Amino acid sequence: MSTKVVERKPLTAWERSYVPSILGGLGVTWKHFKRTAPFLGNKPITMEYPEQKWVVPEGYRGAPYLVKDQDGATKCVSCQLCEFVCPPKAIRITPPGAEGQPADRANAEKMPLEFEINMLRCIFCGLCQEVCPEEAIFLQKDYSLTGVSREEMVYDKEKLLKLGGTHAGVQKWKHKLEEAAEQETFPVETAAATEATK
Amino acid sequence: MDFLQNLDPTVQFILFSVVKIGVVFGVTMSFVAYSVLVERKVSAWIQDRVGPNRTAPPMAQFVPILGPFLTRLGIFQPMADGLKFLLKEDFTPSYVRKVYFWIAPAIAVIPAFLTLAVIPFGSTLGNPGNKMVIADLDVGILYTFGIVSLGVYGIVLAGYAANSKYPFLGGIRSSAQMISYEIAMGMSVVSVFLLVGDLNLSKVIEYQAHGGWLVFKQPLAFFIFLVAAFAETNRLPFDLPESESELVGGYHTEYSSMKFALFFLGEYANMIASSAMMVTLFFGGWTLPFIGDPASGLLGGLLHIGIFVAKMCAFMVLFIWVRWMFPRFRYDQLMDLGWRRFIPLALANILVTALVVAFVNR
Amino acid sequence: MSFSIPAPLEARLDELVTHYPVKRSASLMFLHALQEHFGYLSNEAVEWTATKLGLQPVNVYELVTFYPMFRQEPLGTTHVKVCRTLSCALAGSGELRDLFCKKLGLDSHAHAPQTTPDGKFTVEFVECLAACGSAPVILVNEDLHERVSTSEAEKILVEGGRRSGSVGGSAAKGSANPAGK
Amino acid sequence: MSATATLPAPAAVPPPPPETVTVKVNGKTVQVPKTMPNWQGKPEPTTMLQAARVAGVEIPHYCYHDKLPVAGNCRMCLVECGTPMMGPDRKPVLNEDGTPKIARSVLPYEPGTPRGVIACATPISPGMEIYADSPATHQMREAVLESLLINHPLDCPICDQAGECKLQEYSVEHGQAESRFVEAKVHKPKAVDLGPRIILDDERCILCTRCIRFTKDIVNDDALGIVNRGSYNTISAFPGKAFDNNYTLNTVDLCPVGALTSKDFRFKMRVWFLKETSSVCTSCGTGCNITVGAREGVIHRFEPRSNDAVNGPWMCDSGRLNYKWIGRADRLREVRIGGRRSNWSTALREISGKLSTAPAGSVAIVASARQTNEELYLLKRLATRLGAITDSIVREGEADGLLVSADRNPNSNGVRLTGMAYTEAGIQLPKIAAGIAAGTIRSLIVFGEDVTAHGLDAGLLAKLDLLVVSDVLPNPTTEAATHLLPGAAPVEKRGTLVNTKGRLQKFNKAVEAPGDARPEVEFLQELVEAVAGPIGTATIEGLFNRMTAEIAGFGGVQWAAVGDTGITLSL
């Protein structure tokens, strides 16, 4: 630990009268006034929000939505890791169960029966996105979420998928199925699986 | 006009006084409203912002070009603010001392308006007897100081009545600050009156109309008066009674709605009064270097009023400007400045002026 | 399909069991015998073996799926085994197989043995047939053909088309559809 | 190899023989018994894995299971070891400091290369050193895991085993961070319907054969086998034959990976959300120890809890799936008086008022052998005070020689011990019926049984002045009740049961009872205190201790002595 002692020059009498500082302050404020006031410069840096929209930077953590793959199928396989990791417990997933609807894409076997995010609880921490093994949930750019009731702010699966849009990526399950179809080892089963893709 | 001239002088005096009071009061009120707007706009521009630019009455949008332009300038903002002050819930906390709590805002605002009574805001209007001052007192300046020192009661009472520590601290600070600077302010003016030789403010203007503005003869007195005026009106850099960052809102922390608005009104009315005083005492009042004689006609009278108002506006802008330029003083610095700098300086100034008047001007 | 074991065969197998200290040891011999008789091992054959030897069907089924020489599907009348081990592969057995598959309309990339729909031919790619010196080698039913050329292969196909069925249970099916190439 | 002999494991493990062997595990010297019980409980030379356990070192393993024959095929338990070196004179070679020189096991054809041995199947020898933490051991584990993961689909997100998967756990603990395998994986059949309760995912299977050995050696139903060859090995039943014995779901527990999954639990809930509560199965008199997995008041599964004195690590499928009625929509959840909704205080006040003034002999109580000892004890106090005639209902089925008992009541012994039924249950029922018919019995208290199916039909019940019924699900008796008290299912309360072999076991509360329903002990206590005077304790523990002190059959056992796995009473 070394301490650096900052040498402060003693103020001269002129400086101690505050006059130079006052003049300096006047100069600074005048410069800005001149730049911003109408008829002089008119260059305010304030963004006028509802009309002018902010350009959301890369990596911004907005509302988490579910995404679909390029074939329009739900990517989520209902592994519930996000539900587990979610610090404010905003995510609520209902797994399909044994008789529940089959996944809408080939080979994934499973997709959530219901997927709810309570946007009032969500703290936009991004852990759900980080933990998702399927790249099915992403924090997107939406930052102004409004509603007139608490119920409305609980986004269900349909809404989340609609808002989330499509996210292309490695189609893990489809790829596995294609790979399996190439192998002739278990032709009967793979044929059935291929049929399931349609 | 003739029937006015033919009225009984007493009736005429009463009639004119009532009109003058009404006009001065109305103009001051709208001045307060719009100085708030100017304050917001100027601060916005100094900080590269836009300032109030949304509020508009519903019909404003139907006026092409002008409507949106005025809206962007925020012309309608003070109306909305005023309406809001009137309509907001007037909340009185249960723990306050109710009588004082209710009286305090009134005490804060009334002296500010009373000060304006002795300000000669123009020469004459219409006939030569009709002086543009509500009360042409011969002891105008004493009256002013007497009234101004009452203003502190409103703030002290507000701080005390709120029965809460932040307002209380604000009130304490305020009383100390105001008392301190009143001395410096009063002393600075003594030298002016030594030169003029009269306490009537109209006479001060008369003196300046011929003898030149007193700011050139008494720059030190002006400077002390200016700084003390900032302190007296609780404006930055001397807004310690309010100081949001330390005392939440200072003496008016517990106030809302119209009672809060009265404090607000009081502060701006004080600013206006101080500006008017400075214009009168040091900047020749309604005169200009080449316009010194009382007006003979209606037009000239209005011109003089215009000159006065313009000078006053300049000071208002100065008040506003300074607010966005300086950081707040520390309390000990404030006291130090008042007692150990300004009072000796003012005393010295009196002495020097007295000597000059006694030996040189004789 | 009715499943019946001729009495002499059953008697021979019953006798076979007595050769071993543990009944289970006879399972491979049973399966060979049954495959020889039926041409392939149906699930019924597996169950019959298991019952005979006091086993669970899955125990026998494990054996059947383990050994490549056991078939669970009927074979074609002409069973062509093309060697795919190194020396034959270098000498062009891959092309031979492609030729067979193309002529017979079979998928040349399939892993498992493939039989034509009319049941006449089965083509299989197999491991070493132990005649590396005379590659490429193919085994047509029980006959080894060495240094097989394309023309020879085509000749084999023609011969096979004429063959009227001598291999196992699928023979009847094969001859029922005489429309050759 | 008979399953009958193995399943109900011997009541008391014989004390370890005095003979011990000294071995070193990770440099720590330990004395281990020369023999230890094998999967059937018979003494066998102690293996390295068991010795390491004694030393407190867990050697990772997949195919090895305490209660299954050793197969030694997963190779996960490979460890490096060494034995004392023998000189040509057959004397131990010594180091310079006088300690015996240890020869590390090396490959015979590549001398010097360390060679691992499988700890699960290798018996220890005196002076042996086990290096469960050496670099070579770690390397072997890493290699084995890599090999097991080559064709594994890595579909943990959809796999029900995730969270309790040995493959996951060991991969984290012993595996490599990244896969070096770039070729296409072998794809095997997925979601194969193996039987009515089991789904098999062949891709996830690591061929440890635990399931095969379990069904062959424990259940005696040799239904599964490994078919095909090499990389294409799959577990399979014979085509067309379903894997459908009453113990199939144990293979799901046994399966160290997610290959065998339960159809019942499939895709229902991730295991890490489940709150686990120790409990006891109440489907039959065996009283298998179970773990209840519940989340937010919903029961998702029962799993066996290991208890060698009762069920070992197994339980039957019928018991395991016997939980769905608990969440049924038609559960009784309202207190009813004369069919109208009421509340507990009113109902209990009315009942105790009527019972207090009932003449002796005019009250009958039908208890249930599904009730806990504490409830039965309270009922007995009530019966004693009222001079009531009591009985319980017999419920019999067929025993399967393994875990399912012929007695389908979980607490028949408790009923006998508390004296709610005489040596033989059910013999008093005709007397009660006759009493009601004759008008001598005016009040009937029924707990958890449908008496209309046992000789007390609706006509008889209509003759009663007071019919107090406590039950969980509606039935004709609850319809006829003048006072209906909704009770709690076993998973919604605490208590003790005595199984057919006299094992006293306690179970805990996993979820809350729905609606107004309350555990019977709570309201019975209020009722008994109102009618028969204060008991002096308000807790289950206190009640239990009072009961065992009063009733000789319980042998004065204290609640604290019962423990998680129970205590055997001499009946």
Coordinates of N, CA, C and O in Angstrom, one line a residue, chain D residues 204-298:
Chain D
R204 N -29.8 -44.9 -23.9 CA -29.2 -44.5 -22.6 C -28.6 -45.7 -21.8 O -27.9 -45.4 -20.9
C205 N -28.9 -46.9 -22.2 CA -28.5 -48.1 -21.5 C -27.0 -48.2 -21.5 O -26.4 -48.1 -22.5
I206 N -26.5 -48.5 -20.3 CA -25.0 -48.8 -20.2 C -24.8 -50.3 -20.0 O -23.6 -50.7 -19.7
L207 N -25.8 -51.1 -20.2 CA -25.7 -52.6 -20.2 C -25.1 -53.1 -18.9 O -24.2 -54.0 -18.9
C208 N -25.5 -52.6 -17.8 CA -25.0 -53.0 -16.5 C -25.6 -54.3 -16.1 O -25.2 -55.0 -15.2
T209 N -26.8 -54.6 -16.7 CA -27.5 -55.9 -16.5 C -28.1 -56.0 -15.1 O -28.5 -57.0 -14.6
R210 N -28.2 -54.8 -14.4 CA -28.9 -54.9 -13.1 C -30.3 -55.4 -13.2 O -30.8 -56.2 -12.4
C211 N -31.0 -54.8 -14.2 CA -32.4 -55.2 -14.4 C -32.6 -56.7 -14.7 O -33.5 -57.3 -14.2
I212 N -31.7 -57.2 -15.5 CA -31.7 -58.6 -15.9 C -31.6 -59.5 -14.7 O -32.3 -60.4 -14.4
R213 N -30.5 -59.1 -13.9 CA -30.3 -59.9 -12.7 C -31.4 -59.8 -11.7 O -31.8 -60.8 -11.0
F214 N -32.0 -58.6 -11.6 CA -33.0 -58.5 -10.6 C -34.2 -59.4 -11.0 O -34.7 -60.1 -10.1
T215 N -34.6 -59.3 -12.2 CA -35.9 -60.0 -12.6 C -35.6 -61.5 -12.6 O -36.5 -62.3 -12.3
K216 N -34.4 -61.9 -12.9 CA -34.0 -63.3 -12.9 C -33.8 -63.9 -11.5 O -34.4 -64.9 -11.1
D217 N -33.0 -63.2 -10.7 CA -32.6 -63.7 -9.4 C -33.5 -63.4 -8.3 O -33.6 -64.1 -7.3
I218 N -34.1 -62.2 -8.3 CA -35.0 -61.8 -7.2 C -36.4 -62.2 -7.5 O -37.1 -62.7 -6.6
V219 N -36.9 -61.8 -8.6 CA -38.3 -62.1 -8.9 C -38.6 -63.4 -9.5 O -39.7 -63.9 -9.5
N220 N -37.5 -64.1 -10.0 CA -37.6 -65.4 -10.6 C -38.4 -65.3 -11.9 O -39.1 -66.3 -12.2
D221 N -38.4 -64.2 -12.6 CA -39.1 -64.1 -13.9 C -38.0 -63.7 -14.9 O -37.7 -62.5 -15.0
D222 N -37.4 -64.7 -15.5 CA -36.2 -64.4 -16.4 C -36.8 -63.8 -17.7 O -36.8 -64.5 -18.7
A223 N -37.2 -62.6 -17.7 CA -37.9 -62.0 -18.8 C -37.0 -61.1 -19.7 O -37.3 -60.8 -20.8
L224 N -35.9 -60.7 -19.1 CA -35.1 -59.7 -19.9 C -33.7 -60.3 -20.3 O -33.2 -61.2 -19.6
G225 N -33.2 -59.9 -21.4 CA -31.9 -60.4 -21.8 C -31.2 -59.3 -22.7 O -31.8 -58.3 -23.1
I226 N -29.9 -59.5 -23.0 CA -29.2 -58.6 -23.9 C -29.2 -59.3 -25.2 O -28.8 -60.4 -25.4
V227 N -29.8 -58.6 -26.2 CA -29.8 -59.1 -27.6 C -28.8 -58.3 -28.4 O -28.4 -57.2 -28.1
N228 N -28.6 -58.9 -29.6 CA -27.7 -58.3 -30.6 C -26.2 -58.3 -30.1 O -26.0 -58.9 -29.0
R229 N -25.4 -57.7 -30.8 CA -23.9 -57.9 -30.7 C -23.2 -56.6 -30.6 O -23.6 -55.6 -31.3
G230 N -22.2 -56.6 -29.8 CA -21.2 -55.4 -29.8 C -21.9 -54.1 -29.5 O -22.7 -54.0 -28.5
S231 N -21.7 -53.1 -30.3 CA -22.2 -51.8 -30.1 C -23.8 -51.8 -30.2 O -24.4 -50.9 -29.7
Y232 N -24.3 -52.9 -30.8 CA -25.7 -52.9 -31.0 C -26.5 -53.6 -29.9 O -27.7 -53.8 -30.0
N233 N -25.8 -54.0 -28.8 CA -26.4 -54.6 -27.7 C -27.6 -53.8 -27.2 O -27.5 -52.6 -27.0
T234 N -28.7 -54.5 -27.0 CA -29.8 -53.8 -26.3 C -30.4 -54.7 -25.3 O -30.4 -55.9 -25.5
I235 N -31.0 -54.1 -24.3 CA -31.8 -54.9 -23.4 C -33.2 -55.1 -24.0 O -33.7 -54.3 -24.7
S236 N -33.7 -56.3 -23.9 CA -34.9 -56.6 -24.5 C -35.6 -57.8 -23.9 O -35.0 -58.6 -23.2
A237 N -36.9 -57.7 -23.9 CA -37.7 -58.9 -23.6 C -37.9 -59.7 -24.9 O -37.7 -59.2 -26.0
F238 N -38.3 -61.0 -24.7 CA -38.6 -61.8 -26.0 C -39.7 -61.1 -26.7 O -40.7 -60.6 -26.1
P239 N -39.6 -61.0 -28.1 CA -40.6 -60.3 -28.9 C -42.0 -60.8 -28.5 O -42.2 -62.0 -28.5
G240 N -42.9 -59.9 -28.3 CA -44.3 -60.3 -28.0 C -44.5 -60.7 -26.5 O -45.7 -60.9 -26.1
K241 N -43.5 -60.7 -25.7 CA -43.7 -61.0 -24.3 C -43.5 -59.7 -23.5 O -42.4 -59.1 -23.6
A242 N -44.5 -59.4 -22.7 CA -44.3 -58.1 -22.0 C -43.6 -58.4 -20.7 O -43.7 -59.5 -20.1
F243 N -42.9 -57.4 -20.2 CA -42.2 -57.5 -18.9 C -43.2 -56.9 -17.9 O -43.3 -55.7 -17.7
D244 N -43.9 -57.8 -17.3 CA -45.1 -57.4 -16.6 C -45.3 -58.0 -15.2 O -46.4 -58.1 -14.8
N245 N -44.2 -58.5 -14.6 CA -44.4 -59.0 -13.3 C -44.7 -57.9 -12.3 O -44.7 -56.7 -12.7
N246 N -45.0 -58.2 -11.1 CA -45.5 -57.2 -10.1 C -44.3 -56.4 -9.5 O -44.5 -55.7 -8.5
Y247 N -43.1 -56.6 -10.0 CA -41.9 -55.9 -9.4 C -41.1 -55.1 -10.5 O -40.0 -54.7 -10.2
T248 N -41.7 -54.9 -11.6 CA -40.9 -54.3 -12.7 C -40.4 -52.9 -12.4 O -39.3 -52.6 -12.8
L249 N -41.2 -52.2 -11.6 CA -40.8 -50.8 -11.3 C -39.5 -50.7 -10.5 O -38.8 -49.7 -10.5
N250 N -39.1 -51.8 -9.9 CA -37.9 -51.8 -9.1 C -36.7 -51.7 -10.1 O -35.7 -51.1 -9.7
T251 N -36.9 -52.1 -11.3 CA -35.8 -52.0 -12.3 C -35.5 -50.5 -12.6 O -34.4 -50.1 -12.9
V252 N -36.6 -49.7 -12.5 CA -36.4 -48.3 -12.7 C -35.5 -47.7 -11.6 O -34.7 -46.9 -11.9
D253 N -35.8 -48.1 -10.4 CA -34.9 -47.6 -9.3 C -33.5 -48.1 -9.5 O -32.5 -47.4 -9.3
L254 N -33.4 -49.4 -9.9 CA -32.1 -50.0 -10.0 C -31.3 -49.4 -11.2 O -30.0 -49.3 -11.0
C255 N -31.9 -49.1 -12.2 CA -31.2 -48.6 -13.4 C -30.4 -47.4 -13.0 O -31.0 -46.4 -12.6
P256 N -29.1 -47.4 -13.2 CA -28.3 -46.3 -12.7 C -28.4 -45.1 -13.7 O -28.1 -44.0 -13.3
V257 N -28.9 -45.4 -14.9 CA -29.1 -44.3 -15.9 C -30.6 -44.2 -16.2 O -31.4 -44.8 -15.5
G258 N -31.0 -43.5 -17.2 CA -32.4 -43.3 -17.5 C -32.9 -44.2 -18.6 O -33.9 -43.9 -19.3
A259 N -32.3 -45.4 -18.7 CA -32.8 -46.4 -19.7 C -34.2 -46.9 -19.4 O -35.0 -46.9 -20.2
L260 N -34.3 -47.4 -18.2 CA -35.6 -47.9 -17.8 C -36.4 -46.8 -17.0 O -35.9 -46.3 -16.0
T261 N -37.5 -46.4 -17.5 CA -38.2 -45.3 -16.8 C -39.7 -45.8 -16.6 O -40.2 -46.6 -17.3
S262 N -40.2 -45.2 -15.6 CA -41.6 -45.6 -15.2 C -42.6 -44.9 -16.0 O -42.5 -43.7 -16.2
K263 N -43.6 -45.6 -16.6 CA -44.6 -45.0 -17.4 C -45.4 -44.1 -16.5 O -45.9 -43.0 -16.9
D264 N -45.5 -44.5 -15.3 CA -46.4 -43.7 -14.3 C -45.7 -42.3 -14.0 O -46.4 -41.3 -14.0
F265 N -44.4 -42.3 -13.9 CA -43.7 -41.1 -13.5 C -43.2 -40.3 -14.7 O -42.7 -39.2 -14.6
R266 N -43.3 -41.0 -15.9 CA -42.7 -40.4 -17.1 C -43.2 -39.0 -17.3 O -44.4 -38.7 -17.4
F267 N -42.2 -38.1 -17.4 CA -42.4 -36.7 -17.8 C -43.4 -36.0 -16.8 O -44.1 -35.0 -17.2
K268 N -43.5 -36.5 -15.6 CA -44.4 -35.9 -14.7 C -43.8 -34.7 -13.9 O -44.4 -33.7 -13.7
M269 N -42.6 -35.0 -13.3 CA -42.0 -34.0 -12.5 C -40.5 -34.3 -12.5 O -40.1 -35.4 -12.5
R270 N -39.7 -33.2 -12.4 CA -38.2 -33.4 -12.3 C -37.9 -33.8 -10.9 O -38.5 -33.2 -9.9
V271 N -37.0 -34.7 -10.7 CA -36.8 -35.2 -9.4 C -36.3 -34.2 -8.4 O -36.6 -34.3 -7.2
W272 N -35.6 -33.2 -8.9 CA -35.1 -32.2 -7.9 C -36.1 -31.4 -7.2 O -35.9 -30.6 -6.3
F273 N -37.4 -31.4 -7.8 CA -38.4 -30.6 -7.1 C -39.1 -31.4 -6.0 O -39.9 -30.8 -5.3
L274 N -38.9 -32.7 -6.0 CA -39.6 -33.5 -5.1 C -39.1 -33.4 -3.6 O -37.9 -33.5 -3.4
K275 N -40.1 -33.2 -2.7 CA -39.7 -33.2 -1.3 C -39.9 -34.7 -0.8 O -41.0 -35.3 -1.1
E276 N -38.9 -35.2 -0.3 CA -38.9 -36.6 0.1 C -39.2 -36.8 1.5 O -38.6 -36.2 2.4
T277 N -40.2 -37.7 1.8 CA -40.6 -38.0 3.2 C -40.6 -39.5 3.4 O -41.1 -40.2 2.6
S278 N -40.0 -39.9 4.5 CA -40.0 -41.3 4.9 C -41.3 -41.7 5.3 O -41.9 -41.1 6.1
S279 N -41.8 -42.8 4.7 CA -43.1 -43.3 5.1 C -43.2 -44.8 5.0 O -42.1 -45.4 4.8
V280 N -44.3 -45.3 5.1 CA -44.5 -46.8 5.0 C -45.7 -47.1 4.1 O -46.7 -46.4 4.2
C281 N -45.5 -48.1 3.2 CA -46.6 -48.4 2.3 C -47.8 -49.1 3.1 O -47.5 -49.9 4.0
T282 N -49.0 -48.7 2.8 CA -50.1 -49.2 3.6 C -51.0 -50.1 2.7 O -52.1 -50.3 3.0
S283 N -50.4 -50.6 1.6 CA -51.2 -51.5 0.8 C -51.4 -52.9 1.2 O -52.4 -53.6 0.8
C284 N -50.5 -53.4 2.1 CA -50.7 -54.7 2.6 C -50.0 -54.8 3.9 O -49.4 -53.9 4.4
G285 N -50.0 -56.0 4.5 CA -49.5 -56.2 5.8 C -47.9 -56.2 5.9 O -47.4 -56.2 7.0
T286 N -47.3 -56.2 4.7 CA -45.8 -56.2 4.8 C -45.2 -54.9 5.3 O -44.3 -54.9 6.0
G287 N -45.9 -53.8 4.9 CA -45.4 -52.5 5.4 C -44.0 -52.2 4.9 O -43.1 -51.8 5.6
C288 N -43.9 -52.2 3.5 CA -42.6 -51.8 2.9 C -42.3 -50.4 3.2 O -43.2 -49.5 3.2
N289 N -41.1 -50.1 3.5 CA -40.6 -48.7 3.8 C -40.6 -48.0 2.5 O -40.1 -48.5 1.4
I290 N -41.1 -46.8 2.5 CA -41.1 -46.0 1.2 C -40.7 -44.6 1.5 O -40.6 -44.1 2.6
T291 N -40.3 -44.0 0.4 CA -40.0 -42.5 0.4 C -41.1 -41.9 -0.5 O -41.3 -42.3 -1.7
V292 N -41.8 -40.9 0.0 CA -42.9 -40.3 -0.8 C -42.2 -39.0 -1.4 O -41.6 -38.2 -0.8
G293 N -42.4 -39.0 -2.7 CA -41.9 -37.8 -3.4 C -43.1 -36.9 -3.8 O -44.0 -37.3 -4.5
A294 N -43.1 -35.7 -3.2 CA -44.2 -34.8 -3.4 C -43.7 -33.4 -3.7 O -42.6 -33.0 -3.3
R295 N -44.5 -32.7 -4.4 CA -44.2 -31.3 -4.7 C -45.5 -30.4 -4.5 O -46.5 -30.7 -5.1
E296 N -45.4 -29.5 -3.6 CA -46.5 -28.6 -3.4 C -47.8 -29.3 -3.2 O -48.8 -29.0 -3.8
G297 N -47.8 -30.3 -2.3 CA -49.0 -31.0 -1.9 C -49.5 -32.0 -2.9 O -50.5 -32.6 -2.7
V298 N -48.7 -32.2 -4.0 CA -49.1 -33.2 -4.9 C -48.1 -34.4 -4.9 O -46.9 -34.1 -5.0

